[in-house]
Amino acid sequence: MDIASSTLCQAHKINLTRQPSSRVNTCSLGSVSAIGFSLPQISSPSLAKCLRKQSSSGFVRACVAVEQKTRTAIIRIGTRGSPLALAQAYETRKKLQSKHPELTEDGAIHIEIIKTTGDKILSQPLADIGGKGLFTKEIDEALINGHIDIAVHSMKDVPTYLPEKTILPCNLVREDVRDAFICLTAASLADLPAGSVVGTASLRRKSQILHKYPSLTVEENFRGNVQTRLSKLQGGKVQATLLALAGLKRLGMTENVAAILSLDEMLPAVAQGAIGIACRTDDDKMANYLASLNHEETRLAVACERAFLETLDGSCRTPIAGYAAKDDQGNCFFRGLVASPDGTRVLETSRKGPYVFEDMVKMGKDAGQELLSRAGPGFFGN
């Protein structure tokens, strides 16, 4: 049993239609349901105790089963400790085990929780913390230093550059890219009364909300994991919030969704809904494992969107949205957007071309160059 399982067993699933239960689920050795999704079967009959240690590098060593024989993990997966990050790590483990029988042995895959800068600093807006890689830096360091073998990331958290000695050769099948509207009193953003407060940590969402609904107010330091944000909403700190539908689906929490926003109403973040898995450049064994999981259609779409973001040199202070997908004719259709932080100006563009890596990267870069030219100096207030 690893610390990921232990952490999840202590978490509550938030249901906005009733008060949260004060009961805490405890782990059993069977299938455990926590945070709205089922954990894999846990079979450690000789489990004696769990030990948790914090190292100077910031990563937490997982709880280990004390057994008569010590088993060395074939793959050590690094991930953040949020329920969503853990769900993505378990999804990765499940896919690896389905492809490779040797990984189904107990203890063959070990999940290592790593606390990142973005997890540690919750009192400030992301834009004020500054820098890139707020949710990936410490995980990348653990990968480079050999503490883990692969790193599982939400692709929208991954900077457009990768650290030296690492590659990101794998994207899992992409989930729904749209944003979900969460509210106890209204069915849509348009139904919110003037002056209503919408909570979000995303300038992308803030700018698009204010552009279309200037009578609303946006609380931009609305941070925390999905469960924390839903609790704040239920407590009346805001009247509504927006969350990525992909995350809610992975957590089994779609019952909280009041409406799903169309792409015309809210263009998603670059790489939203995509999971990326990185390994070291010199680790052919892990690269081969990841090659068996890669979904090429997703990888190409993400590459197109990230080329757009890289061209714009986007940061947490830059409202940017972009989405690439295969159309009915098998071509790539890309839409991109940049906005002023207050939403008073929004610039959009689109591209269409062959669903081929080189063409799609070129489309993303070209779209970014166009919007940079149209925006002009000082557009983002940087």
Coordinates of C-alpha atoms in Angstrom, one line a residue:
M1 CA 0.0 0.0 0.0
D2 CA 1.4 3.4 -0.8
I3 CA 0.9 6.9 0.6
A4 CA -1.3 7.7 -2.4
S5 CA -3.8 5.1 -1.3
S6 CA -3.6 6.3 2.3
T7 CA -4.1 9.9 1.4
L8 CA -7.1 9.2 -0.8
C9 CA -8.8 7.1 1.9
Q10 CA -8.9 10.1 4.2
A11 CA -10.5 12.4 1.7
H12 CA -14.1 13.5 1.4
K13 CA -16.2 13.6 -1.7
I14 CA -18.1 17.0 -1.8
N15 CA -21.8 16.9 -2.7
L16 CA -23.2 20.3 -3.2
T17 CA -26.8 19.2 -2.6
R18 CA -26.2 18.3 1.0
Q19 CA -24.0 19.2 3.9
P20 CA -20.6 17.3 3.9
S21 CA -20.6 14.3 6.0
S22 CA -18.5 14.4 9.1
R23 CA -17.6 10.7 8.8
V24 CA -14.2 9.8 7.5
N25 CA -13.9 6.7 5.3
T26 CA -11.2 4.3 6.5
C27 CA -9.1 2.1 4.3
S28 CA -9.8 -1.6 4.0
L29 CA -7.8 -4.2 2.1
G30 CA -10.5 -4.4 -0.6
S31 CA -11.6 -1.9 -3.2
V32 CA -11.8 1.5 -1.7
S33 CA -14.0 4.3 -3.1
A34 CA -12.7 7.8 -2.3
I35 CA -13.1 11.2 -3.9
G36 CA -15.7 9.7 -6.3
F37 CA -13.5 7.1 -7.9
S38 CA -12.4 3.6 -7.1
L39 CA -8.9 2.8 -6.1
P40 CA -7.3 -0.4 -7.4
Q41 CA -7.6 -3.5 -5.2
I42 CA -5.1 -3.4 -2.4
S43 CA -3.7 -6.8 -1.4
S44 CA -1.1 -6.5 1.4
P45 CA -2.0 -9.1 4.0
S46 CA 1.2 -8.7 5.9
L47 CA 0.9 -4.9 6.1
A48 CA 2.2 -3.9 9.4
K49 CA 2.7 -0.1 9.4
C50 CA 3.2 3.0 7.2
L51 CA 6.1 5.3 7.6
R52 CA 6.1 8.8 6.2
K53 CA 9.3 10.8 5.8
Q54 CA 9.9 14.3 4.4
S55 CA 13.2 14.7 2.6
S56 CA 15.1 17.9 2.0
S57 CA 14.3 17.7 -1.7
G58 CA 10.6 18.1 -1.0
F59 CA 9.3 14.7 -2.0
V60 CA 7.4 12.5 0.4
R61 CA 8.4 8.8 0.5
A62 CA 5.3 6.6 0.1
C63 CA 4.1 4.4 2.9
V64 CA 5.5 0.9 2.4
A65 CA 4.2 -2.5 3.4
V66 CA 6.5 -4.2 5.9
E67 CA 6.7 -7.7 4.5
Q68 CA 9.0 -10.6 4.9
K69 CA 10.5 -10.0 1.4
T70 CA 11.3 -6.5 0.2
R71 CA 10.3 -5.9 -3.4
T72 CA 11.9 -3.2 -5.5
A73 CA 9.4 -1.3 -7.7
I74 CA 9.9 -1.6 -11.5
I75 CA 8.4 1.8 -12.0
R76 CA 8.3 4.7 -9.6
I77 CA 5.6 7.2 -10.5
G78 CA 6.0 10.8 -9.3
T79 CA 2.9 13.0 -8.9
R80 CA 1.4 15.8 -6.8
G81 CA -0.7 14.8 -3.8
S82 CA -4.0 16.3 -4.8
P83 CA -6.9 13.9 -5.3
L84 CA -7.0 14.7 -9.0
A85 CA -3.2 14.2 -9.4
L86 CA -3.5 10.9 -7.6
A87 CA -6.4 9.9 -9.9
Q88 CA -4.2 10.6 -12.9
A89 CA -1.4 8.5 -11.4
Y90 CA -3.7 5.6 -10.8
E91 CA -5.0 5.9 -14.3
T92 CA -1.4 5.7 -15.6
R93 CA -0.7 2.7 -13.4
K94 CA -3.8 0.9 -14.6
K95 CA -2.9 1.5 -18.2
L96 CA 0.6 0.3 -17.7
Q97 CA -0.6 -2.8 -16.0
S98 CA -3.1 -3.5 -18.8
K99 CA -0.2 -3.4 -21.4
H100 CA 2.5 -5.1 -19.4
P101 CA 1.8 -8.3 -17.3
E102 CA 5.0 -8.0 -15.3
L103 CA 3.7 -4.7 -13.8
T104 CA 0.6 -6.4 -12.3
E105 CA 2.8 -7.9 -9.5
D106 CA 2.2 -6.4 -6.1
G107 CA 4.6 -3.6 -5.6
A108 CA 5.8 -3.4 -9.2
I109 CA 4.6 0.1 -9.6
H110 CA 5.1 2.6 -6.7
I111 CA 3.5 6.0 -6.5
E112 CA 5.6 8.8 -4.9
I113 CA 3.9 12.0 -3.7
I114 CA 5.9 15.2 -4.3
K115 CA 4.8 18.5 -3.0
T116 CA 5.3 21.4 -5.4
T117 CA 5.7 25.1 -5.0
G118 CA 2.2 25.6 -6.3
D119 CA 0.9 23.3 -3.6
K120 CA 2.8 25.0 -0.8
I121 CA 1.8 28.6 -1.5
L122 CA -2.0 28.9 -1.5
S123 CA -2.5 32.4 0.0
Q124 CA -1.5 34.3 -3.2
P125 CA -2.8 34.3 -6.8
L126 CA -0.8 32.2 -9.2
A127 CA 0.1 35.3 -11.1
D128 CA 1.7 36.9 -8.0
I129 CA 3.9 33.8 -7.3
G130 CA 5.5 34.2 -10.7
G131 CA 7.6 31.9 -12.7
K132 CA 6.8 28.8 -14.7
G133 CA 6.6 25.3 -13.5
L134 CA 4.8 26.0 -10.2
F135 CA 3.3 22.5 -10.2
T136 CA 6.1 20.6 -11.9
K137 CA 9.5 21.9 -10.7
E138 CA 10.0 19.6 -7.7
I139 CA 8.7 16.6 -9.7
D140 CA 11.1 17.3 -12.5
E141 CA 14.0 17.5 -10.0
A142 CA 13.0 14.1 -8.5
L143 CA 13.0 12.6 -12.0
I144 CA 16.4 14.1 -12.9
N145 CA 17.9 12.9 -9.6
G146 CA 16.6 9.4 -10.1
H147 CA 14.2 9.4 -7.1
I148 CA 11.4 8.5 -9.6
D149 CA 11.3 6.9 -13.0
I150 CA 8.4 8.7 -14.7
A151 CA 6.4 11.9 -13.9
V152 CA 2.7 12.2 -14.4
H153 CA 1.5 15.8 -15.1
S154 CA -1.6 17.7 -16.1
M155 CA -0.3 19.0 -19.4
K156 CA -1.7 22.5 -18.8
D157 CA 0.7 22.8 -15.8
V158 CA 3.8 21.9 -17.9
P159 CA 5.9 24.9 -19.1
T160 CA 6.5 25.1 -22.8
Y161 CA 10.2 24.1 -22.2
L162 CA 11.3 20.9 -20.6
P163 CA 14.2 20.6 -18.2
E164 CA 17.5 19.1 -19.5
K165 CA 17.8 15.4 -19.3
T166 CA 14.0 14.9 -19.6
I167 CA 11.6 14.1 -22.4
L168 CA 7.8 14.0 -22.5
P169 CA 7.0 11.3 -25.1
C170 CA 3.6 10.3 -24.0
N171 CA 0.1 11.8 -23.8
L172 CA -2.8 9.7 -22.6
V173 CA -6.2 9.9 -24.4
R174 CA -7.5 13.4 -23.8
E175 CA -10.6 13.9 -21.7
D176 CA -13.3 16.5 -22.4
V177 CA -11.6 19.9 -22.8
R178 CA -14.6 22.1 -21.8
D179 CA -15.1 24.0 -18.6
A180 CA -17.9 23.3 -16.2
F181 CA -20.1 25.9 -14.5
I182 CA -20.7 25.1 -10.8
C183 CA -23.5 27.0 -9.0
L184 CA -26.1 26.3 -6.4
T185 CA -28.6 29.0 -7.6
A186 CA -28.2 29.5 -11.3
A187 CA -28.1 27.3 -14.4
S188 CA -25.5 29.3 -16.3
L189 CA -23.3 32.4 -16.2
A190 CA -25.9 34.3 -18.1
D191 CA -28.5 33.6 -15.3
L192 CA -26.3 35.1 -12.5
P193 CA -27.6 38.4 -11.1
A194 CA -25.4 41.5 -11.6
G195 CA -22.7 41.7 -8.9
S196 CA -22.5 38.0 -8.4
V197 CA -19.0 36.8 -7.5
V198 CA -17.4 34.0 -9.6
G199 CA -14.4 32.4 -8.1
T200 CA -11.5 31.3 -10.2
A201 CA -7.7 31.1 -10.1
S202 CA -7.4 31.4 -13.9
L203 CA -6.9 34.7 -15.7
R204 CA -8.0 32.9 -18.8
R205 CA -11.4 32.3 -17.3
K206 CA -11.6 35.7 -15.6
S207 CA -11.0 37.6 -18.8
Q208 CA -13.5 35.6 -20.8
I209 CA -16.1 35.9 -18.1
L210 CA -15.7 39.7 -17.8
H211 CA -15.7 40.1 -21.6
K212 CA -19.0 38.5 -22.0
Y213 CA -20.6 39.3 -18.6
P214 CA -19.1 42.6 -17.4
S215 CA -21.8 43.0 -14.7
L216 CA -20.2 40.0 -12.8
T217 CA -17.3 40.2 -10.3
V218 CA -14.4 37.7 -10.3
E219 CA -12.5 36.6 -7.3
E220 CA -9.2 35.6 -8.8
N221 CA -7.5 34.0 -5.7
F222 CA -9.9 31.2 -5.6
R223 CA -7.3 28.5 -5.2
G224 CA -7.1 24.9 -3.8
N225 CA -8.0 21.5 -5.1
V226 CA -11.4 20.6 -6.5
Q227 CA -12.8 19.6 -3.1
T228 CA -11.5 22.8 -1.5
R229 CA -13.1 25.0 -4.1
L230 CA -16.4 23.2 -3.9
S231 CA -16.4 23.6 -0.1
K232 CA -15.7 27.4 -0.5
L233 CA -18.6 27.6 -2.9
Q234 CA -20.9 25.8 -0.6
G235 CA -19.8 28.1 2.3
G236 CA -21.0 31.1 0.3
K237 CA -17.6 32.7 -0.4
V238 CA -18.6 33.0 -4.0
Q239 CA -21.8 32.4 -5.9
A240 CA -20.3 30.3 -8.7
T241 CA -17.1 28.8 -10.0
L242 CA -15.7 27.2 -13.1
L243 CA -13.7 24.0 -13.1
A244 CA -12.2 21.8 -15.9
L245 CA -14.8 19.1 -16.8
A246 CA -11.9 16.7 -17.3
G247 CA -10.9 16.8 -13.7
L248 CA -14.5 16.4 -12.5
K249 CA -14.9 13.3 -14.7
R250 CA -11.7 11.8 -13.5
L251 CA -12.8 12.3 -9.9
G252 CA -16.4 11.0 -10.6
M253 CA -17.8 14.3 -9.4
T254 CA -19.9 15.5 -12.4
E255 CA -23.0 15.5 -10.3
N256 CA -21.9 19.0 -9.2
V257 CA -22.0 20.4 -12.7
A258 CA -24.8 22.9 -13.3
A259 CA -23.8 23.5 -17.0
I260 CA -21.1 22.7 -19.5
L261 CA -19.8 25.7 -21.2
S262 CA -19.5 25.6 -25.0
L263 CA -16.1 26.4 -26.7
D264 CA -17.7 29.6 -28.0
E265 CA -18.5 30.7 -24.4
M266 CA -15.2 29.6 -22.8
L267 CA -12.2 28.5 -24.9
P268 CA -10.1 26.1 -22.8
A269 CA -6.6 26.4 -21.5
V270 CA -3.8 25.1 -23.7
A271 CA -3.6 21.3 -23.2
Q272 CA -6.6 21.2 -20.9
G273 CA -7.8 17.7 -20.3
A274 CA -4.5 16.1 -21.4
I275 CA -2.2 14.0 -19.2
G276 CA 1.5 14.0 -20.0
I277 CA 4.1 11.5 -18.8
A278 CA 7.8 12.3 -18.7
C279 CA 10.9 10.3 -18.2
R280 CA 14.7 10.8 -18.4
T281 CA 16.3 11.1 -21.9
D282 CA 18.7 8.2 -21.2
D283 CA 16.0 5.8 -19.9
D284 CA 15.1 3.6 -22.8
K285 CA 13.2 1.2 -20.6
M286 CA 10.8 3.8 -19.4
A287 CA 10.6 5.4 -22.9
N288 CA 9.4 2.0 -24.2
Y289 CA 6.8 1.6 -21.5
L290 CA 5.5 5.1 -22.3
A291 CA 5.5 4.5 -26.0
S292 CA 2.9 1.8 -25.4
L293 CA 0.6 4.3 -23.7
N294 CA 0.9 7.2 -26.0
H295 CA -2.2 8.5 -27.9
E296 CA -0.8 10.1 -31.0
E297 CA -3.9 12.2 -31.8
T298 CA -3.7 13.8 -28.4
R299 CA 0.1 14.3 -28.6
L300 CA -0.2 16.2 -31.9
A301 CA -3.1 18.4 -30.7
V302 CA -1.2 19.3 -27.5
A303 CA 2.0 20.1 -29.6
C304 CA 0.0 22.5 -31.8
E305 CA -1.5 24.3 -28.7
R306 CA 1.9 24.5 -26.9
A307 CA 3.5 25.9 -30.0
F308 CA 0.9 28.7 -29.9
L309 CA 1.6 29.3 -26.2
E310 CA 5.3 29.3 -26.6
T311 CA 5.1 31.8 -29.4
L312 CA 3.1 34.1 -27.1
D313 CA 5.5 33.4 -24.3
G314 CA 2.5 32.9 -22.0
S315 CA 2.7 33.0 -18.3
C316 CA 0.3 33.0 -15.3
R317 CA -0.2 36.8 -16.0
T318 CA -1.3 36.2 -19.6
P319 CA -4.9 35.2 -20.4
I320 CA -4.4 32.7 -23.3
A321 CA -6.6 30.0 -24.6
G322 CA -6.1 27.5 -27.4
Y323 CA -7.6 24.3 -28.7
A324 CA -6.7 22.0 -31.6
A325 CA -8.8 19.0 -32.7
K326 CA -9.4 16.7 -35.6
D327 CA -12.4 17.7 -37.7
D328 CA -14.8 15.5 -39.7
Q329 CA -12.5 15.6 -42.7
G330 CA -9.5 14.4 -40.6
N331 CA -7.8 17.8 -40.7
C332 CA -6.6 19.9 -37.7
F333 CA -8.8 22.9 -36.7
F334 CA -7.1 25.2 -34.2
R335 CA -8.6 28.2 -32.3
G336 CA -6.5 30.6 -30.3
L337 CA -7.3 33.6 -28.1
V338 CA -5.5 36.2 -26.1
A339 CA -7.2 38.8 -23.8
S340 CA -6.4 41.7 -21.6
P341 CA -6.6 40.7 -18.0
D342 CA -9.7 42.8 -17.4
G343 CA -11.5 41.3 -20.4
T344 CA -12.0 44.6 -22.2
R345 CA -10.2 43.3 -25.3
V346 CA -10.2 39.7 -26.6
L347 CA -8.4 38.8 -29.8
E348 CA -9.1 35.5 -31.6
T349 CA -7.8 33.6 -34.6
S350 CA -8.1 30.1 -36.2
R351 CA -6.2 27.8 -38.5
K352 CA -6.9 24.7 -40.5
G353 CA -4.5 22.3 -42.0
P354 CA -3.2 18.7 -42.2
Y355 CA -3.3 16.6 -39.0
V356 CA 0.5 16.2 -39.2
F357 CA 3.0 17.1 -36.5
E358 CA 5.1 19.6 -38.5
D359 CA 2.0 21.3 -40.0
M360 CA 0.3 21.6 -36.7
V361 CA 3.3 23.0 -34.9
K362 CA 3.6 25.6 -37.7
M363 CA -0.1 26.5 -37.4
G364 CA 0.2 27.1 -33.7
K365 CA 3.3 29.3 -34.1
D366 CA 1.7 31.2 -37.0
A367 CA -1.5 31.8 -35.0
G368 CA 0.6 33.1 -32.1
Q369 CA 2.6 35.4 -34.3
E370 CA -0.6 36.9 -35.7
L371 CA -2.1 37.6 -32.3
L372 CA 1.2 39.1 -31.0
S373 CA 1.2 41.5 -34.0
R374 CA -2.5 42.4 -33.5
A375 CA -2.2 42.9 -29.8
G376 CA 0.8 45.3 -30.0
P377 CA 3.1 46.5 -27.2
G378 CA 1.7 46.7 -23.7
F379 CA -1.5 44.6 -24.5
F380 CA -0.9 42.3 -21.5
G381 CA 0.2 45.0 -19.1
N382 CA 3.6 43.3 -18.6

